[in-house]
PDB file of C-alpha atoms in Angstrom:
ATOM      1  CA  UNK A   1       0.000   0.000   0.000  1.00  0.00           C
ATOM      2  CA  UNK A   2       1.754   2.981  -1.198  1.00  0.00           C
ATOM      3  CA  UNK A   3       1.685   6.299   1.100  1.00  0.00           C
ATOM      4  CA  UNK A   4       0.614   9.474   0.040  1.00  0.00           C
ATOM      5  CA  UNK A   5       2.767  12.061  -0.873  1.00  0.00           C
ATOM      6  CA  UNK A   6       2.404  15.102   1.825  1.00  0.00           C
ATOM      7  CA  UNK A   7       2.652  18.403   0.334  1.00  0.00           C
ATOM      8  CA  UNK A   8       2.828  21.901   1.616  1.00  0.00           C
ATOM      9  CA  UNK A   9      -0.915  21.964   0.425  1.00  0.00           C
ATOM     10  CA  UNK A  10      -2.002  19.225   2.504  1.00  0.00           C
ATOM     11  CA  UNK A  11       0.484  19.904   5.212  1.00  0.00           C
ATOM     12  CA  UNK A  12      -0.988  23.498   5.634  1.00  0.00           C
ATOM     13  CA  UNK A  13      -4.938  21.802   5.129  1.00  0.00           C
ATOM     14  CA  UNK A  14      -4.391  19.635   8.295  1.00  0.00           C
ATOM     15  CA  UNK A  15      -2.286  22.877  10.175  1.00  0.00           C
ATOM     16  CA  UNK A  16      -5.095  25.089   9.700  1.00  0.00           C
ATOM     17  CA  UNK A  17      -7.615  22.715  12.430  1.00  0.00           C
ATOM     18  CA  UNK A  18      -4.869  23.637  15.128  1.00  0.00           C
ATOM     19  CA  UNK A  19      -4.725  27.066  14.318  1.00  0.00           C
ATOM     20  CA  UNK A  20      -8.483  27.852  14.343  1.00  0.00           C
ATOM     21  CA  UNK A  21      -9.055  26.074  17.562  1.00  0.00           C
ATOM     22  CA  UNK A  22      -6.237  27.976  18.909  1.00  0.00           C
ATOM     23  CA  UNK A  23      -7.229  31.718  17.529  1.00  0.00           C
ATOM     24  CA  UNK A  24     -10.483  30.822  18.966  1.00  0.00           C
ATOM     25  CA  UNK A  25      -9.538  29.620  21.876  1.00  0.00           C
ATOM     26  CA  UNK A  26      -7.056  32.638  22.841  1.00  0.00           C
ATOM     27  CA  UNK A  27     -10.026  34.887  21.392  1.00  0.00           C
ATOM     28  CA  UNK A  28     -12.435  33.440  23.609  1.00  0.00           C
ATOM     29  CA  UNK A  29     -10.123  33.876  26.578  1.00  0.00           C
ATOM     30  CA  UNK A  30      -9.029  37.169  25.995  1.00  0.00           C
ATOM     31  CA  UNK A  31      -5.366  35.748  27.291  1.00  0.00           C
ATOM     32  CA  UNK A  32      -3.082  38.712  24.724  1.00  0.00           C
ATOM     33  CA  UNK A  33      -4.036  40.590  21.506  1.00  0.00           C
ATOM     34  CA  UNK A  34      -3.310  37.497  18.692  1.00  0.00           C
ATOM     35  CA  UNK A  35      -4.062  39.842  15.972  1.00  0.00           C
ATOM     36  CA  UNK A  36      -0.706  39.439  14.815  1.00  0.00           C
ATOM     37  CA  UNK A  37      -0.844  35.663  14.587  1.00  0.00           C
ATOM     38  CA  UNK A  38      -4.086  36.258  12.707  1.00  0.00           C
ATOM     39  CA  UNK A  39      -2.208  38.448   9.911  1.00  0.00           C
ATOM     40  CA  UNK A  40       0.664  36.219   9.706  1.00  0.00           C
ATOM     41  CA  UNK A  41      -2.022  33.003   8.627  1.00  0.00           C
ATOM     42  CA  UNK A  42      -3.814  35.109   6.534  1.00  0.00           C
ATOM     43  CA  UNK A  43      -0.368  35.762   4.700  1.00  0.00           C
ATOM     44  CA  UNK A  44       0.687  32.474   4.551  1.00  0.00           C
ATOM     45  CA  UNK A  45      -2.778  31.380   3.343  1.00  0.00           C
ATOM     46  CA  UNK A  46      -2.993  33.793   0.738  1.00  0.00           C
ATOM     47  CA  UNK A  47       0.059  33.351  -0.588  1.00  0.00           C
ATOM     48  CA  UNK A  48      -0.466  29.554  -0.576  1.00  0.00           C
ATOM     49  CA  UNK A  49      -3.612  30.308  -2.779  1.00  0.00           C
ATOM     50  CA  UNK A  50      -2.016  32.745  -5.107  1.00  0.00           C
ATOM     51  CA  UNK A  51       0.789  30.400  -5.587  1.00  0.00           C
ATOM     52  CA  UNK A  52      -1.113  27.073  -6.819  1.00  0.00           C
ATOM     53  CA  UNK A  53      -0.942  26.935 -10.141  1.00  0.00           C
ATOM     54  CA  UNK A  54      -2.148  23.186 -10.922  1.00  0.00           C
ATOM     55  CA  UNK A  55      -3.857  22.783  -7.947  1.00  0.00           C
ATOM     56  CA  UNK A  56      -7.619  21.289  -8.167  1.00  0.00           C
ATOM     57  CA  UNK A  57      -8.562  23.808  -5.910  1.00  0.00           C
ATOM     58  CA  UNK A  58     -10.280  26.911  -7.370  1.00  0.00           C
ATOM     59  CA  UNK A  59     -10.065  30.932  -5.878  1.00  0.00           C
ATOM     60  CA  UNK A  60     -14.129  31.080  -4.440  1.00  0.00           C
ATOM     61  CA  UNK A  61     -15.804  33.843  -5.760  1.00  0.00           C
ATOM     62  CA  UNK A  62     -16.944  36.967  -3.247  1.00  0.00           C
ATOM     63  CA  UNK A  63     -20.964  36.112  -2.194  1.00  0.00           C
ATOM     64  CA  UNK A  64     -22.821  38.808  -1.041  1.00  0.00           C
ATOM     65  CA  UNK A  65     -22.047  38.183   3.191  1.00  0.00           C
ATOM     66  CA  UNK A  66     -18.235  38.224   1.805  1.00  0.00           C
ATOM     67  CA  UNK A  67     -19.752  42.154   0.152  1.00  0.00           C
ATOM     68  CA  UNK A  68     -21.857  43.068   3.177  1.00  0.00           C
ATOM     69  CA  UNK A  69     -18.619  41.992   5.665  1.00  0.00           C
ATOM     70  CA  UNK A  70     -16.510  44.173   3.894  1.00  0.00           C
ATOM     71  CA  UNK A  71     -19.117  47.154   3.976  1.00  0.00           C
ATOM     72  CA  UNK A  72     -18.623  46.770   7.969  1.00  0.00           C
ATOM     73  CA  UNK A  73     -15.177  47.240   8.141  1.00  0.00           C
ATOM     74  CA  UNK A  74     -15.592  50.424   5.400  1.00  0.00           C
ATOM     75  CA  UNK A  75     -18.221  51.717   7.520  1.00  0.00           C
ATOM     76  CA  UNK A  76     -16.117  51.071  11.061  1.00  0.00           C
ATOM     77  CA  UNK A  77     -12.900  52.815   8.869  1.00  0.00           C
ATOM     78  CA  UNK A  78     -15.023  55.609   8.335  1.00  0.00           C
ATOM     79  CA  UNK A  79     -16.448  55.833  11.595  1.00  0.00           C
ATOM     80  CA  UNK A  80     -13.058  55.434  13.454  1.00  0.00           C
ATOM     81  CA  UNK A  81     -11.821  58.629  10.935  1.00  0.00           C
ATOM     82  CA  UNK A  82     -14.360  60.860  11.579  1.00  0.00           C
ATOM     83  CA  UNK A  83     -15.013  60.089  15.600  1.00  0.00           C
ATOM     84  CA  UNK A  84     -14.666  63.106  18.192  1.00  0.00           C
ATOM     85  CA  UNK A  85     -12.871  60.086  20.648  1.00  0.00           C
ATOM     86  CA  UNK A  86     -10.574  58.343  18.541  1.00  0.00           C
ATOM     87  CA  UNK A  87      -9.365  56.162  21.565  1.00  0.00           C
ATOM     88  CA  UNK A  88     -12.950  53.778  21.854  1.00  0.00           C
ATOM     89  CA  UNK A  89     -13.247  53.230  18.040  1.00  0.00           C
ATOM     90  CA  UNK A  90      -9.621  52.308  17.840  1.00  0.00           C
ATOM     91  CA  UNK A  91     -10.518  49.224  19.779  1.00  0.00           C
ATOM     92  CA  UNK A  92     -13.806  48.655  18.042  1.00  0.00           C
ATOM     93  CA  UNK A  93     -12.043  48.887  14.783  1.00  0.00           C
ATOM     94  CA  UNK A  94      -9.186  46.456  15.720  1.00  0.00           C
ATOM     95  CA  UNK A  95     -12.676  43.848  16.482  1.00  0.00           C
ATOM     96  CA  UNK A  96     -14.313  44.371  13.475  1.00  0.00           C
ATOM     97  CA  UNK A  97     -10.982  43.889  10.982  1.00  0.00           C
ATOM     98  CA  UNK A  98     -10.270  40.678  13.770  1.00  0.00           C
ATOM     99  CA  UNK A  99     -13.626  39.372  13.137  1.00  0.00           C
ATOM    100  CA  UNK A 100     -13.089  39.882   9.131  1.00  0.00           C
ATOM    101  CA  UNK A 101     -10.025  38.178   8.949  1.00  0.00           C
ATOM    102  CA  UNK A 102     -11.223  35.494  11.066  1.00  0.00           C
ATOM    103  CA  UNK A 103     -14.257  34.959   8.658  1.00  0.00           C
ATOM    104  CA  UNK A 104     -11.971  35.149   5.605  1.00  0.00           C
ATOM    105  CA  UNK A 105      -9.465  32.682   7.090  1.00  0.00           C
ATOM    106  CA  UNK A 106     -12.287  29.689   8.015  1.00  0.00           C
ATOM    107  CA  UNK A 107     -14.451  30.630   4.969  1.00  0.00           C
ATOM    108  CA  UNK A 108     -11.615  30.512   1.896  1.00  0.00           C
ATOM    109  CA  UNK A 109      -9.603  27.496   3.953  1.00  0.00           C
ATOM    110  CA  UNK A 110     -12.007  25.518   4.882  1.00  0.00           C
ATOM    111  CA  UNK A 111     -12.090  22.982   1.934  1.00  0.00           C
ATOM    112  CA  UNK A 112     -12.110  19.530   3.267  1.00  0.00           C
ATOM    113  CA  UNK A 113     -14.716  17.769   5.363  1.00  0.00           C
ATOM    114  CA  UNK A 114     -12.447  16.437   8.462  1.00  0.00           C
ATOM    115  CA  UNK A 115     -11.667  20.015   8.760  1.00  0.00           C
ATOM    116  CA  UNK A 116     -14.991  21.159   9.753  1.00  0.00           C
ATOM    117  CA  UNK A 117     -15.953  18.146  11.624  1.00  0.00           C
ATOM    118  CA  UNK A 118     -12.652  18.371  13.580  1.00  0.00           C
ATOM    119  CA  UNK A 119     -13.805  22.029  14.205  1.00  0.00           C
ATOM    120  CA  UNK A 120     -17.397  21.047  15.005  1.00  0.00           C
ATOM    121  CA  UNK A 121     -15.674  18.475  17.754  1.00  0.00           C
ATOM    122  CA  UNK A 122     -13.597  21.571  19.132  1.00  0.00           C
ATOM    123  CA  UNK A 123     -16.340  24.171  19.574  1.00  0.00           C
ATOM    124  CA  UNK A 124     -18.635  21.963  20.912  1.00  0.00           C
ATOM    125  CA  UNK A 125     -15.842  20.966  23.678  1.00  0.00           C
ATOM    126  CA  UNK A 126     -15.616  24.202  24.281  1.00  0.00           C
ATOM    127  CA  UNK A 127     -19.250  24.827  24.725  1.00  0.00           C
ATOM    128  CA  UNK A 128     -19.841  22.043  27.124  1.00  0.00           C
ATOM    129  CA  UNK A 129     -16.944  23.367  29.118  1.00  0.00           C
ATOM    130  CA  UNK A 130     -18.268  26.548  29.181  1.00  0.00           C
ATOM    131  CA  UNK A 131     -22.012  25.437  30.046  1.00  0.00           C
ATOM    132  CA  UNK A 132     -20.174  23.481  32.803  1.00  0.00           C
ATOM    133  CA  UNK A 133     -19.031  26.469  34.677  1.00  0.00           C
ATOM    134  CA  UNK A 134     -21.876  28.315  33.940  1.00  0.00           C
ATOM    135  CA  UNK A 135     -23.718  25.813  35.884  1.00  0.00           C
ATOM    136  CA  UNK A 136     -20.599  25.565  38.535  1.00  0.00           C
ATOM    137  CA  UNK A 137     -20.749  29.041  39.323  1.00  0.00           C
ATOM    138  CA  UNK A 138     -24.285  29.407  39.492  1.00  0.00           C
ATOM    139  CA  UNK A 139     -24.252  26.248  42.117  1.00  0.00           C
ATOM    140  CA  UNK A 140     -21.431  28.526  43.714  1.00  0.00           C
ATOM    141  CA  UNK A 141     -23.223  31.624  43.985  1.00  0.00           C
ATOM    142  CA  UNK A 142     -26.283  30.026  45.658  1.00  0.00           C
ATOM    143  CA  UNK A 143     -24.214  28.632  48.540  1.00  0.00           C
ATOM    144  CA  UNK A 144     -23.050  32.037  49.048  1.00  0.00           C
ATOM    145  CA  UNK A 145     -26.528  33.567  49.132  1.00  0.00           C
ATOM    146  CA  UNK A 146     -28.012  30.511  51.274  1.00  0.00           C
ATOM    147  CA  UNK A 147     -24.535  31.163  53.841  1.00  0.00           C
ATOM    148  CA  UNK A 148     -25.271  34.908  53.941  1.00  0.00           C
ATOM    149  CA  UNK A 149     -29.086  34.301  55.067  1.00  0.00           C
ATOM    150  CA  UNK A 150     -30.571  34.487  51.787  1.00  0.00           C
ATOM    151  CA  UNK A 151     -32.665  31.018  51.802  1.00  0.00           C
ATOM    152  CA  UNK A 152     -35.821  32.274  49.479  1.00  0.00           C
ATOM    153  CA  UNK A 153     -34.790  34.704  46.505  1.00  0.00           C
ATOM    154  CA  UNK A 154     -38.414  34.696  45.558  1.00  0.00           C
TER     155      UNK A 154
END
């Protein structure tokens, strides 16, 4: 049984699971600004799709969320140039591009089905862990309120 040959293609295709999960995971956790991580994927991404030439795989055309995404970020641009208090729409600004590079990155990379599934897997992890502490905490704070004399809340 011969192996298949891995190429940068397919080497980046199975790299790209690990780096969503971990932009989203840092994102989620607010742990540093990862913006820069985010720019240098995009690059290597985009380059990686400029650069196929015989590759099977075909540049996806803009829909009209791609068109309306992009009117966002315009809009924020033109809302962060013209604000009284540059200072708050710096930061919503640095979101809104985060969020469209995000979007751009999962929705022109995305191209193989193990890839979403594995991402599927991830998020809902990460949802049951967070529904977990949700429920923890709330457990938490009613052993507090019951210690403090607070027996009916109603």
């Amino acid at each position: 049984m011969p192996l298949k040959t891995l190429t940068l293609n397919k080497i980046l295709d199975v790299l790209l699971i690990p780096l969503i999960a971990f932009i989203f995971s840092l994102k989620l956790q607010e742990y540093f600004n990862i913006n820069l991580v985010l720019i240098v994927a995009m690059l290597i991404y985009l380059a990686r799709e400029v650069t196929l030439e015989n590759s099977s795989y075909k540049l996806q055309r803009l829909n009209v969320l791609d068109y309306s995404l992009l009117l966002v970020v315009l809009l924020e641009l033109l809302s962060f140039t013209f604000s009284t208090y540059q200072p708050n729409s710096f930061q919503s600004l640095m979101e809104i591009c985060f969020l469209f590079l995000f979007y751009n990155l999962v929705r022109f990379n995305l191209k193989h089905e193990y890839q979403r599934v594995a991402l599927y897997i991830f998020i809902t992890l990460w949802a049951l862990y967070l529904s977990w502490r949700g429920f923890y905490n709330l457990v938490q704070l009613q052993e507090r309120l019951s210690s403090l004399g607070f027996k009916d809340l109603t």
